[in-house]
JSON list of C-alpha atoms in Angstrom, two decimals:
[
{"chain": "A", "resi": 54, "resn": "MET", "atom": "CA", "xyz": [0.00, 0.00, 0.00]},
{"chain": "A", "resi": 55, "resn": "ALA", "atom": "CA", "xyz": [1.31, 3.43, -0.93]},
{"chain": "A", "resi": 56, "resn": "ALA", "atom": "CA", "xyz": [1.15, 6.60, 1.18]},
{"chain": "A", "resi": 57, "resn": "LEU", "atom": "CA", "xyz": [1.57, 10.18, 0.00]},
{"chain": "A", "resi": 58, "resn": "THR", "atom": "CA", "xyz": [3.74, 12.42, 2.15]},
{"chain": "A", "resi": 59, "resn": "ASN", "atom": "CA", "xyz": [3.78, 16.20, 1.86]},
{"chain": "A", "resi": 60, "resn": "LYS", "atom": "CA", "xyz": [6.16, 18.81, 3.16]},
{"chain": "A", "resi": 61, "resn": "GLY", "atom": "CA", "xyz": [4.99, 22.39, 3.81]},
{"chain": "A", "resi": 62, "resn": "LEU", "atom": "CA", "xyz": [3.72, 24.47, 0.92]},
{"chain": "A", "resi": 63, "resn": "PHE", "atom": "CA", "xyz": [4.51, 27.86, 2.40]},
{"chain": "A", "resi": 64, "resn": "TYR", "atom": "CA", "xyz": [7.24, 29.44, 4.42]},
{"chain": "A", "resi": 65, "resn": "THR", "atom": "CA", "xyz": [6.86, 32.67, 6.39]},
{"chain": "A", "resi": 66, "resn": "GLU", "atom": "CA", "xyz": [9.37, 34.67, 8.34]},
{"chain": "A", "resi": 67, "resn": "ASP", "atom": "CA", "xyz": [9.40, 33.52, 11.94]},
{"chain": "A", "resi": 68, "resn": "LEU", "atom": "CA", "xyz": [8.24, 36.63, 13.82]},
{"chain": "A", "resi": 69, "resn": "SER", "atom": "CA", "xyz": [7.66, 36.72, 17.55]},
{"chain": "A", "resi": 70, "resn": "SER", "atom": "CA", "xyz": [4.10, 37.16, 18.81]},
{"chain": "A", "resi": 71, "resn": "THR", "atom": "CA", "xyz": [4.88, 40.73, 19.87]},
{"chain": "A", "resi": 72, "resn": "LEU", "atom": "CA", "xyz": [6.11, 41.65, 16.40]},
{"chain": "A", "resi": 73, "resn": "ARG", "atom": "CA", "xyz": [3.09, 40.00, 14.78]},
{"chain": "A", "resi": 74, "resn": "VAL", "atom": "CA", "xyz": [0.75, 41.99, 17.05]},
{"chain": "A", "resi": 75, "resn": "ALA", "atom": "CA", "xyz": [2.65, 45.19, 16.18]},
{"chain": "A", "resi": 76, "resn": "GLN", "atom": "CA", "xyz": [2.41, 44.38, 12.46]},
{"chain": "A", "resi": 77, "resn": "VAL", "atom": "CA", "xyz": [-1.33, 43.70, 12.65]},
{"chain": "A", "resi": 78, "resn": "LEU", "atom": "CA", "xyz": [-1.85, 46.85, 14.74]},
{"chain": "A", "resi": 79, "resn": "GLY", "atom": "CA", "xyz": [0.03, 48.99, 12.22]},
{"chain": "A", "resi": 80, "resn": "LEU", "atom": "CA", "xyz": [-1.82, 47.52, 9.23]},
{"chain": "A", "resi": 81, "resn": "THR", "atom": "CA", "xyz": [-5.24, 47.68, 10.88]},
{"chain": "A", "resi": 82, "resn": "SER", "atom": "CA", "xyz": [-4.84, 51.22, 12.19]},
{"chain": "A", "resi": 83, "resn": "THR", "atom": "CA", "xyz": [-3.65, 52.54, 8.82]},
{"chain": "A", "resi": 84, "resn": "ALA", "atom": "CA", "xyz": [-6.48, 50.79, 6.95]},
{"chain": "A", "resi": 85, "resn": "PHE", "atom": "CA", "xyz": [-8.93, 52.23, 9.50]},
{"chain": "A", "resi": 86, "resn": "LEU", "atom": "CA", "xyz": [-7.44, 55.70, 8.97]},
{"chain": "A", "resi": 87, "resn": "ALA", "atom": "CA", "xyz": [-7.85, 55.35, 5.20]},
{"chain": "A", "resi": 88, "resn": "GLY", "atom": "CA", "xyz": [-11.50, 54.35, 5.59]},
{"chain": "A", "resi": 89, "resn": "LYS", "atom": "CA", "xyz": [-12.24, 57.02, 8.17]},
{"chain": "A", "resi": 90, "resn": "THR", "atom": "CA", "xyz": [-10.63, 59.75, 6.09]},
{"chain": "A", "resi": 91, "resn": "PHE", "atom": "CA", "xyz": [-12.55, 58.57, 3.02]},
{"chain": "A", "resi": 92, "resn": "ALA", "atom": "CA", "xyz": [-15.81, 58.64, 4.99]},
{"chain": "A", "resi": 93, "resn": "ALA", "atom": "CA", "xyz": [-15.19, 62.31, 5.92]},
{"chain": "A", "resi": 94, "resn": "SER", "atom": "CA", "xyz": [-15.16, 63.24, 2.22]},
{"chain": "A", "resi": 95, "resn": "PHE", "atom": "CA", "xyz": [-17.76, 60.69, 1.10]},
{"chain": "A", "resi": 96, "resn": "THR", "atom": "CA", "xyz": [-20.42, 61.92, 3.54]},
{"chain": "A", "resi": 97, "resn": "ALA", "atom": "CA", "xyz": [-19.91, 65.61, 2.66]},
{"chain": "A", "resi": 98, "resn": "PRO", "atom": "CA", "xyz": [-22.70, 65.71, 0.01]},
{"chain": "A", "resi": 99, "resn": "ALA", "atom": "CA", "xyz": [-25.20, 64.57, 2.65]},
{"chain": "A", "resi": 100, "resn": "LEU", "atom": "CA", "xyz": [-23.94, 67.14, 5.16]},
{"chain": "A", "resi": 101, "resn": "LEU", "atom": "CA", "xyz": [-24.22, 69.90, 2.56]},
{"chain": "A", "resi": 102, "resn": "LEU", "atom": "CA", "xyz": [-28.00, 69.46, 2.49]},
{"chain": "A", "resi": 103, "resn": "ALA", "atom": "CA", "xyz": [-28.20, 71.03, 5.96]},
{"chain": "A", "resi": 104, "resn": "PRO", "atom": "CA", "xyz": [-28.60, 74.80, 6.50]},
{"chain": "A", "resi": 105, "resn": "GLY", "atom": "CA", "xyz": [-25.44, 76.73, 7.46]},
{"chain": "A", "resi": 106, "resn": "PRO", "atom": "CA", "xyz": [-25.82, 76.74, 11.27]},
{"chain": "A", "resi": 107, "resn": "LEU", "atom": "CA", "xyz": [-26.58, 73.02, 11.39]},
{"chain": "A", "resi": 108, "resn": "LEU", "atom": "CA", "xyz": [-23.83, 72.23, 8.89]},
{"chain": "A", "resi": 109, "resn": "ILE", "atom": "CA", "xyz": [-21.19, 74.04, 10.91]},
{"chain": "A", "resi": 110, "resn": "LYS", "atom": "CA", "xyz": [-22.26, 72.20, 14.09]},
{"chain": "A", "resi": 111, "resn": "GLN", "atom": "CA", "xyz": [-22.06, 68.87, 12.30]},
{"chain": "A", "resi": 112, "resn": "TRP", "atom": "CA", "xyz": [-18.65, 69.74, 10.84]},
{"chain": "A", "resi": 113, "resn": "GLN", "atom": "CA", "xyz": [-17.37, 70.88, 14.26]},
{"chain": "A", "resi": 114, "resn": "LYS", "atom": "CA", "xyz": [-18.41, 67.60, 15.86]},
{"chain": "A", "resi": 115, "resn": "ILE", "atom": "CA", "xyz": [-16.59, 65.60, 13.21]},
{"chain": "A", "resi": 116, "resn": "ALA", "atom": "CA", "xyz": [-13.52, 67.88, 13.36]},
{"chain": "A", "resi": 117, "resn": "GLU", "atom": "CA", "xyz": [-13.27, 67.61, 17.18]},
{"chain": "A", "resi": 118, "resn": "PHE", "atom": "CA", "xyz": [-13.22, 63.81, 16.93]},
{"chain": "A", "resi": 119, "resn": "ASP", "atom": "CA", "xyz": [-10.72, 63.86, 14.04]},
{"chain": "A", "resi": 120, "resn": "LYS", "atom": "CA", "xyz": [-8.31, 66.14, 15.93]},
{"chain": "A", "resi": 121, "resn": "ILE", "atom": "CA", "xyz": [-7.93, 63.45, 18.59]},
{"chain": "A", "resi": 122, "resn": "ILE", "atom": "CA", "xyz": [-8.20, 60.22, 16.61]},
{"chain": "A", "resi": 123, "resn": "ASN", "atom": "CA", "xyz": [-6.36, 60.93, 13.33]},
{"chain": "A", "resi": 124, "resn": "PRO", "atom": "CA", "xyz": [-2.98, 61.95, 14.82]},
{"chain": "A", "resi": 125, "resn": "ALA", "atom": "CA", "xyz": [-3.05, 58.99, 17.24]},
{"chain": "A", "resi": 126, "resn": "ILE", "atom": "CA", "xyz": [-3.82, 56.48, 14.48]},
{"chain": "A", "resi": 127, "resn": "SER", "atom": "CA", "xyz": [-1.19, 58.04, 12.20]},
{"chain": "A", "resi": 128, "resn": "ALA", "atom": "CA", "xyz": [1.40, 57.87, 14.99]},
{"chain": "A", "resi": 129, "resn": "VAL", "atom": "CA", "xyz": [0.73, 54.14, 15.53]},
{"chain": "A", "resi": 130, "resn": "GLY", "atom": "CA", "xyz": [1.15, 53.30, 11.86]},
{"chain": "A", "resi": 131, "resn": "LEU", "atom": "CA", "xyz": [4.14, 55.60, 11.45]},
{"chain": "A", "resi": 132, "resn": "GLY", "atom": "CA", "xyz": [5.88, 54.10, 14.49]},
{"chain": "A", "resi": 133, "resn": "VAL", "atom": "CA", "xyz": [5.23, 50.47, 13.51]},
{"chain": "A", "resi": 134, "resn": "PHE", "atom": "CA", "xyz": [6.28, 50.88, 9.88]},
{"chain": "A", "resi": 135, "resn": "SER", "atom": "CA", "xyz": [9.38, 52.88, 10.81]},
{"chain": "A", "resi": 136, "resn": "PHE", "atom": "CA", "xyz": [10.35, 50.17, 13.29]},
{"chain": "A", "resi": 137, "resn": "PHE", "atom": "CA", "xyz": [9.93, 47.39, 10.72]},
{"chain": "A", "resi": 138, "resn": "ALA", "atom": "CA", "xyz": [11.95, 49.38, 8.16]},
{"chain": "A", "resi": 139, "resn": "TYR", "atom": "CA", "xyz": [14.68, 49.97, 10.76]},
{"chain": "A", "resi": 140, "resn": "ARG", "atom": "CA", "xyz": [14.87, 46.37, 11.95]},
{"chain": "A", "resi": 141, "resn": "ASP", "atom": "CA", "xyz": [15.17, 44.86, 8.46]},
{"chain": "A", "resi": 142, "resn": "PRO", "atom": "CA", "xyz": [18.56, 43.09, 8.43]},
{"chain": "A", "resi": 143, "resn": "ASN", "atom": "CA", "xyz": [19.08, 43.74, 4.70]},
{"chain": "A", "resi": 144, "resn": "PRO", "atom": "CA", "xyz": [19.55, 47.48, 4.02]},
{"chain": "A", "resi": 145, "resn": "GLY", "atom": "CA", "xyz": [17.90, 48.45, 0.75]},
{"chain": "A", "resi": 146, "resn": "SER", "atom": "CA", "xyz": [15.79, 45.29, 0.63]},
{"chain": "A", "resi": 147, "resn": "ARG", "atom": "CA", "xyz": [12.33, 45.42, -0.93]},
{"chain": "A", "resi": 148, "resn": "HIS", "atom": "CA", "xyz": [10.70, 45.01, 2.50]},
{"chain": "A", "resi": 149, "resn": "GLN", "atom": "CA", "xyz": [12.68, 47.89, 3.97]},
{"chain": "A", "resi": 150, "resn": "ILE", "atom": "CA", "xyz": [11.77, 50.11, 1.00]},
{"chain": "A", "resi": 151, "resn": "LEU", "atom": "CA", "xyz": [8.07, 49.21, 1.28]},
{"chain": "A", "resi": 152, "resn": "TYR", "atom": "CA", "xyz": [7.90, 49.87, 5.02]},
{"chain": "A", "resi": 153, "resn": "THR", "atom": "CA", "xyz": [9.88, 53.11, 4.62]},
{"chain": "A", "resi": 154, "resn": "THR", "atom": "CA", "xyz": [7.49, 54.21, 1.87]},
{"chain": "A", "resi": 155, "resn": "ALA", "atom": "CA", "xyz": [4.46, 53.42, 4.05]},
{"chain": "A", "resi": 156, "resn": "ALA", "atom": "CA", "xyz": [5.93, 55.44, 6.94]},
{"chain": "A", "resi": 157, "resn": "ALA", "atom": "CA", "xyz": [6.84, 58.33, 4.61]},
{"chain": "A", "resi": 158, "resn": "LEU", "atom": "CA", "xyz": [3.31, 58.43, 3.16]},
{"chain": "A", "resi": 159, "resn": "LEU", "atom": "CA", "xyz": [1.82, 58.68, 6.66]},
{"chain": "A", "resi": 160, "resn": "ALA", "atom": "CA", "xyz": [4.35, 61.36, 7.61]},
{"chain": "A", "resi": 161, "resn": "THR", "atom": "CA", "xyz": [3.51, 63.33, 4.43]},
{"chain": "A", "resi": 162, "resn": "SER", "atom": "CA", "xyz": [-0.10, 63.67, 5.56]},
{"chain": "A", "resi": 163, "resn": "ILE", "atom": "CA", "xyz": [1.07, 66.03, 8.35]},
{"chain": "A", "resi": 164, "resn": "PRO", "atom": "CA", "xyz": [2.41, 68.84, 6.12]},
{"chain": "A", "resi": 165, "resn": "TYR", "atom": "CA", "xyz": [-0.38, 68.14, 3.62]},
{"chain": "A", "resi": 166, "resn": "SER", "atom": "CA", "xyz": [-2.97, 68.73, 6.33]},
{"chain": "A", "resi": 167, "resn": "PHE", "atom": "CA", "xyz": [-1.18, 71.82, 7.62]},
{"chain": "A", "resi": 168, "resn": "PHE", "atom": "CA", "xyz": [-0.74, 73.58, 4.29]},
{"chain": "A", "resi": 169, "resn": "LEU", "atom": "CA", "xyz": [-3.92, 72.56, 2.47]},
{"chain": "A", "resi": 170, "resn": "LEU", "atom": "CA", "xyz": [-6.54, 71.83, 5.11]},
{"chain": "A", "resi": 171, "resn": "HIS", "atom": "CA", "xyz": [-5.56, 74.12, 7.98]},
{"chain": "A", "resi": 172, "resn": "PRO", "atom": "CA", "xyz": [-6.48, 77.40, 6.18]},
{"chain": "A", "resi": 173, "resn": "ILE", "atom": "CA", "xyz": [-9.93, 75.97, 5.40]},
{"chain": "A", "resi": 174, "resn": "VAL", "atom": "CA", "xyz": [-10.33, 74.78, 8.99]},
{"chain": "A", "resi": 175, "resn": "GLU", "atom": "CA", "xyz": [-9.49, 78.28, 10.30]},
{"chain": "A", "resi": 176, "resn": "LYS", "atom": "CA", "xyz": [-12.20, 79.83, 8.10]},
{"chain": "A", "resi": 177, "resn": "LEU", "atom": "CA", "xyz": [-14.71, 77.19, 9.20]},
{"chain": "A", "resi": 178, "resn": "GLU", "atom": "CA", "xyz": [-13.91, 77.93, 12.85]},
{"chain": "A", "resi": 179, "resn": "GLU", "atom": "CA", "xyz": [-14.57, 81.61, 12.11]},
{"chain": "A", "resi": 180, "resn": "HIS", "atom": "CA", "xyz": [-17.94, 80.60, 10.70]},
{"chain": "A", "resi": 181, "resn": "ALA", "atom": "CA", "xyz": [-18.65, 78.57, 13.81]},
{"chain": "A", "resi": 182, "resn": "GLU", "atom": "CA", "xyz": [-18.22, 81.69, 15.95]},
{"chain": "A", "resi": 183, "resn": "VAL", "atom": "CA", "xyz": [-20.43, 83.79, 13.65]},
{"chain": "A", "resi": 184, "resn": "LEU", "atom": "CA", "xyz": [-23.13, 81.13, 13.41]},
{"chain": "A", "resi": 185, "resn": "ALA", "atom": "CA", "xyz": [-23.05, 80.23, 17.10]},
{"chain": "A", "resi": 186, "resn": "GLY", "atom": "CA", "xyz": [-26.29, 82.11, 17.61]},
{"chain": "A", "resi": 187, "resn": "ASP", "atom": "CA", "xyz": [-29.71, 81.20, 16.27]},
{"chain": "A", "resi": 188, "resn": "LYS", "atom": "CA", "xyz": [-29.14, 82.66, 12.82]},
{"chain": "A", "resi": 189, "resn": "ILE", "atom": "CA", "xyz": [-30.77, 80.84, 9.93]},
{"chain": "A", "resi": 190, "resn": "THR", "atom": "CA", "xyz": [-28.79, 82.64, 7.21]},
{"chain": "A", "resi": 191, "resn": "ASP", "atom": "CA", "xyz": [-25.32, 81.58, 6.17]},
{"chain": "A", "resi": 192, "resn": "TYR", "atom": "CA", "xyz": [-22.08, 83.50, 6.60]},
{"chain": "A", "resi": 193, "resn": "VAL", "atom": "CA", "xyz": [-22.00, 86.88, 4.83]},
{"chain": "A", "resi": 194, "resn": "ASN", "atom": "CA", "xyz": [-19.13, 86.36, 2.35]},
{"chain": "A", "resi": 195, "resn": "PRO", "atom": "CA", "xyz": [-20.68, 84.76, -0.76]},
{"chain": "A", "resi": 196, "resn": "LYS", "atom": "CA", "xyz": [-17.33, 83.29, -1.89]},
{"chain": "A", "resi": 197, "resn": "ASP", "atom": "CA", "xyz": [-16.67, 81.57, 1.42]},
{"chain": "A", "resi": 198, "resn": "THR", "atom": "CA", "xyz": [-20.02, 80.32, 2.64]},
{"chain": "A", "resi": 199, "resn": "THR", "atom": "CA", "xyz": [-20.04, 77.45, 5.11]},
{"chain": "A", "resi": 200, "resn": "HIS", "atom": "CA", "xyz": [-21.24, 75.15, 2.34]},
{"chain": "A", "resi": 201, "resn": "VAL", "atom": "CA", "xyz": [-18.43, 76.19, -0.02]},
{"chain": "A", "resi": 202, "resn": "LEU", "atom": "CA", "xyz": [-15.81, 75.73, 2.70]},
{"chain": "A", "resi": 203, "resn": "VAL", "atom": "CA", "xyz": [-17.07, 72.29, 3.78]},
{"chain": "A", "resi": 204, "resn": "ASP", "atom": "CA", "xyz": [-17.13, 71.23, 0.14]},
{"chain": "A", "resi": 205, "resn": "ARG", "atom": "CA", "xyz": [-13.60, 72.56, -0.35]},
{"chain": "A", "resi": 206, "resn": "TYR", "atom": "CA", "xyz": [-12.45, 70.75, 2.80]},
{"chain": "A", "resi": 207, "resn": "ALA", "atom": "CA", "xyz": [-13.98, 67.45, 1.61]},
{"chain": "A", "resi": 208, "resn": "THR", "atom": "CA", "xyz": [-12.25, 67.81, -1.77]},
{"chain": "A", "resi": 209, "resn": "ALA", "atom": "CA", "xyz": [-8.84, 68.67, -0.29]},
{"chain": "A", "resi": 210, "resn": "ASN", "atom": "CA", "xyz": [-9.26, 65.81, 2.19]},
{"chain": "A", "resi": 211, "resn": "LEU", "atom": "CA", "xyz": [-9.18, 63.34, -0.72]},
{"chain": "A", "resi": 212, "resn": "GLY", "atom": "CA", "xyz": [-5.40, 63.85, -0.79]},
{"chain": "A", "resi": 213, "resn": "ARG", "atom": "CA", "xyz": [-5.19, 62.47, 2.74]},
{"chain": "A", "resi": 214, "resn": "VAL", "atom": "CA", "xyz": [-7.38, 59.57, 1.66]},
{"chain": "A", "resi": 215, "resn": "PHE", "atom": "CA", "xyz": [-4.88, 58.77, -1.10]},
{"chain": "A", "resi": 216, "resn": "LEU", "atom": "CA", "xyz": [-1.86, 59.03, 1.24]},
{"chain": "A", "resi": 217, "resn": "SER", "atom": "CA", "xyz": [-3.35, 56.82, 3.97]},
{"chain": "A", "resi": 218, "resn": "PHE", "atom": "CA", "xyz": [-4.71, 54.27, 1.47]},
{"chain": "A", "resi": 219, "resn": "MET", "atom": "CA", "xyz": [-1.33, 53.99, -0.29]},
{"chain": "A", "resi": 220, "resn": "ALA", "atom": "CA", "xyz": [0.43, 53.66, 3.09]},
{"chain": "A", "resi": 221, "resn": "ALA", "atom": "CA", "xyz": [-1.91, 50.80, 4.06]},
{"chain": "A", "resi": 222, "resn": "ALA", "atom": "CA", "xyz": [-1.51, 49.10, 0.67]},
{"chain": "A", "resi": 223, "resn": "THR", "atom": "CA", "xyz": [2.30, 49.44, 0.69]},
{"chain": "A", "resi": 224, "resn": "ALA", "atom": "CA", "xyz": [2.65, 48.10, 4.24]},
{"chain": "A", "resi": 225, "resn": "THR", "atom": "CA", "xyz": [0.28, 45.22, 3.44]},
{"chain": "A", "resi": 226, "resn": "TRP", "atom": "CA", "xyz": [2.40, 44.38, 0.42]},
{"chain": "A", "resi": 227, "resn": "ALA", "atom": "CA", "xyz": [5.51, 44.38, 2.62]},
{"chain": "A", "resi": 228, "resn": "ALA", "atom": "CA", "xyz": [3.85, 42.04, 5.14]},
{"chain": "A", "resi": 229, "resn": "VAL", "atom": "CA", "xyz": [2.43, 39.65, 2.53]},
{"chain": "A", "resi": 230, "resn": "ASP", "atom": "CA", "xyz": [5.65, 39.68, 0.51]},
{"chain": "A", "resi": 231, "resn": "ARG", "atom": "CA", "xyz": [7.33, 37.82, 3.36]},
{"chain": "A", "resi": 232, "resn": "LEU", "atom": "CA", "xyz": [5.42, 34.79, 2.20]},
{"chain": "A", "resi": 233, "resn": "GLU", "atom": "CA", "xyz": [7.56, 32.55, 0.03]},
{"chain": "A", "resi": 234, "resn": "ILE", "atom": "CA", "xyz": [6.36, 29.52, -1.88]},
{"chain": "A", "resi": 235, "resn": "VAL", "atom": "CA", "xyz": [8.39, 26.41, -1.28]},
{"chain": "A", "resi": 236, "resn": "PRO", "atom": "CA", "xyz": [7.86, 23.55, -3.72]},
{"chain": "A", "resi": 237, "resn": "ALA", "atom": "CA", "xyz": [5.66, 20.82, -2.31]},
{"chain": "A", "resi": 238, "resn": "VAL", "atom": "CA", "xyz": [7.47, 17.54, -1.91]},
{"chain": "A", "resi": 239, "resn": "GLY", "atom": "CA", "xyz": [5.34, 14.52, -2.51]},
{"chain": "A", "resi": 240, "resn": "LYS", "atom": "CA", "xyz": [6.47, 10.98, -2.95]},
{"chain": "A", "resi": 241, "resn": "LEU", "atom": "CA", "xyz": [4.88, 7.62, -2.97]},
{"chain": "A", "resi": 242, "resn": "VAL", "atom": "CA", "xyz": [6.24, 5.29, -0.36]},
{"chain": "A", "resi": 243, "resn": "GLY", "atom": "CA", "xyz": [5.33, 1.66, -0.56]},
{"chain": "A", "resi": 244, "resn": "GLY", "atom": "CA", "xyz": [5.79, -1.54, 1.39]},
{"chain": "A", "resi": 245, "resn": "ALA", "atom": "CA", "xyz": [8.53, -1.68, 4.00]},
{"chain": "A", "resi": 246, "resn": "ASP", "atom": "CA", "xyz": [9.77, 1.80, 3.05]},
{"chain": "A", "resi": 247, "resn": "ARG", "atom": "CA", "xyz": [6.89, 3.25, 5.08]},
{"chain": "A", "resi": 248, "resn": "MET", "atom": "CA", "xyz": [8.43, 1.70, 8.18]},
{"chain": "A", "resi": 249, "resn": "GLY", "atom": "CA", "xyz": [11.80, 3.34, 7.55]},
{"chain": "A", "resi": 250, "resn": "HIS", "atom": "CA", "xyz": [13.46, 0.24, 6.13]}
]
């Protein structure tokens, strides 16, 4: 009677449990950031249906949450990917380049936010002060109404969506690329050979 024996089909880098948790945390947090940032722009058309005073309150609520969550999530991903790039034993390897790229993309979102989104945020905060009362009309300047500014913010925010999505995709590629295919070894063993003779 013949028996088929198989060796492993796949080989992965032997990472400690702590490093695996860090890797999953970095990938998950960056993917979450990409989705959350996308949702901020994707839901803008629905928010724009509200009158100015309500719109600015809704935007403020979202912005207050984002000010706390987004930097924390970015810091987690940036720290994890920088660590994995640093600890790679082969300088210039594909994995090191991918993790460095992921960290750089997350880091780029900081100046992007400061230079492109911060001026819009300042104007929206001005609107929040003006519309803090029970006014039903929008802000006076016809070029910079609350609706125009929220729409502009949602459009500029798409750049952050791109940066965080590419960081998540690049880091995922680096993690999955550690998987190497090893040829399967199969052989038929018959008779006494099964017993080691």
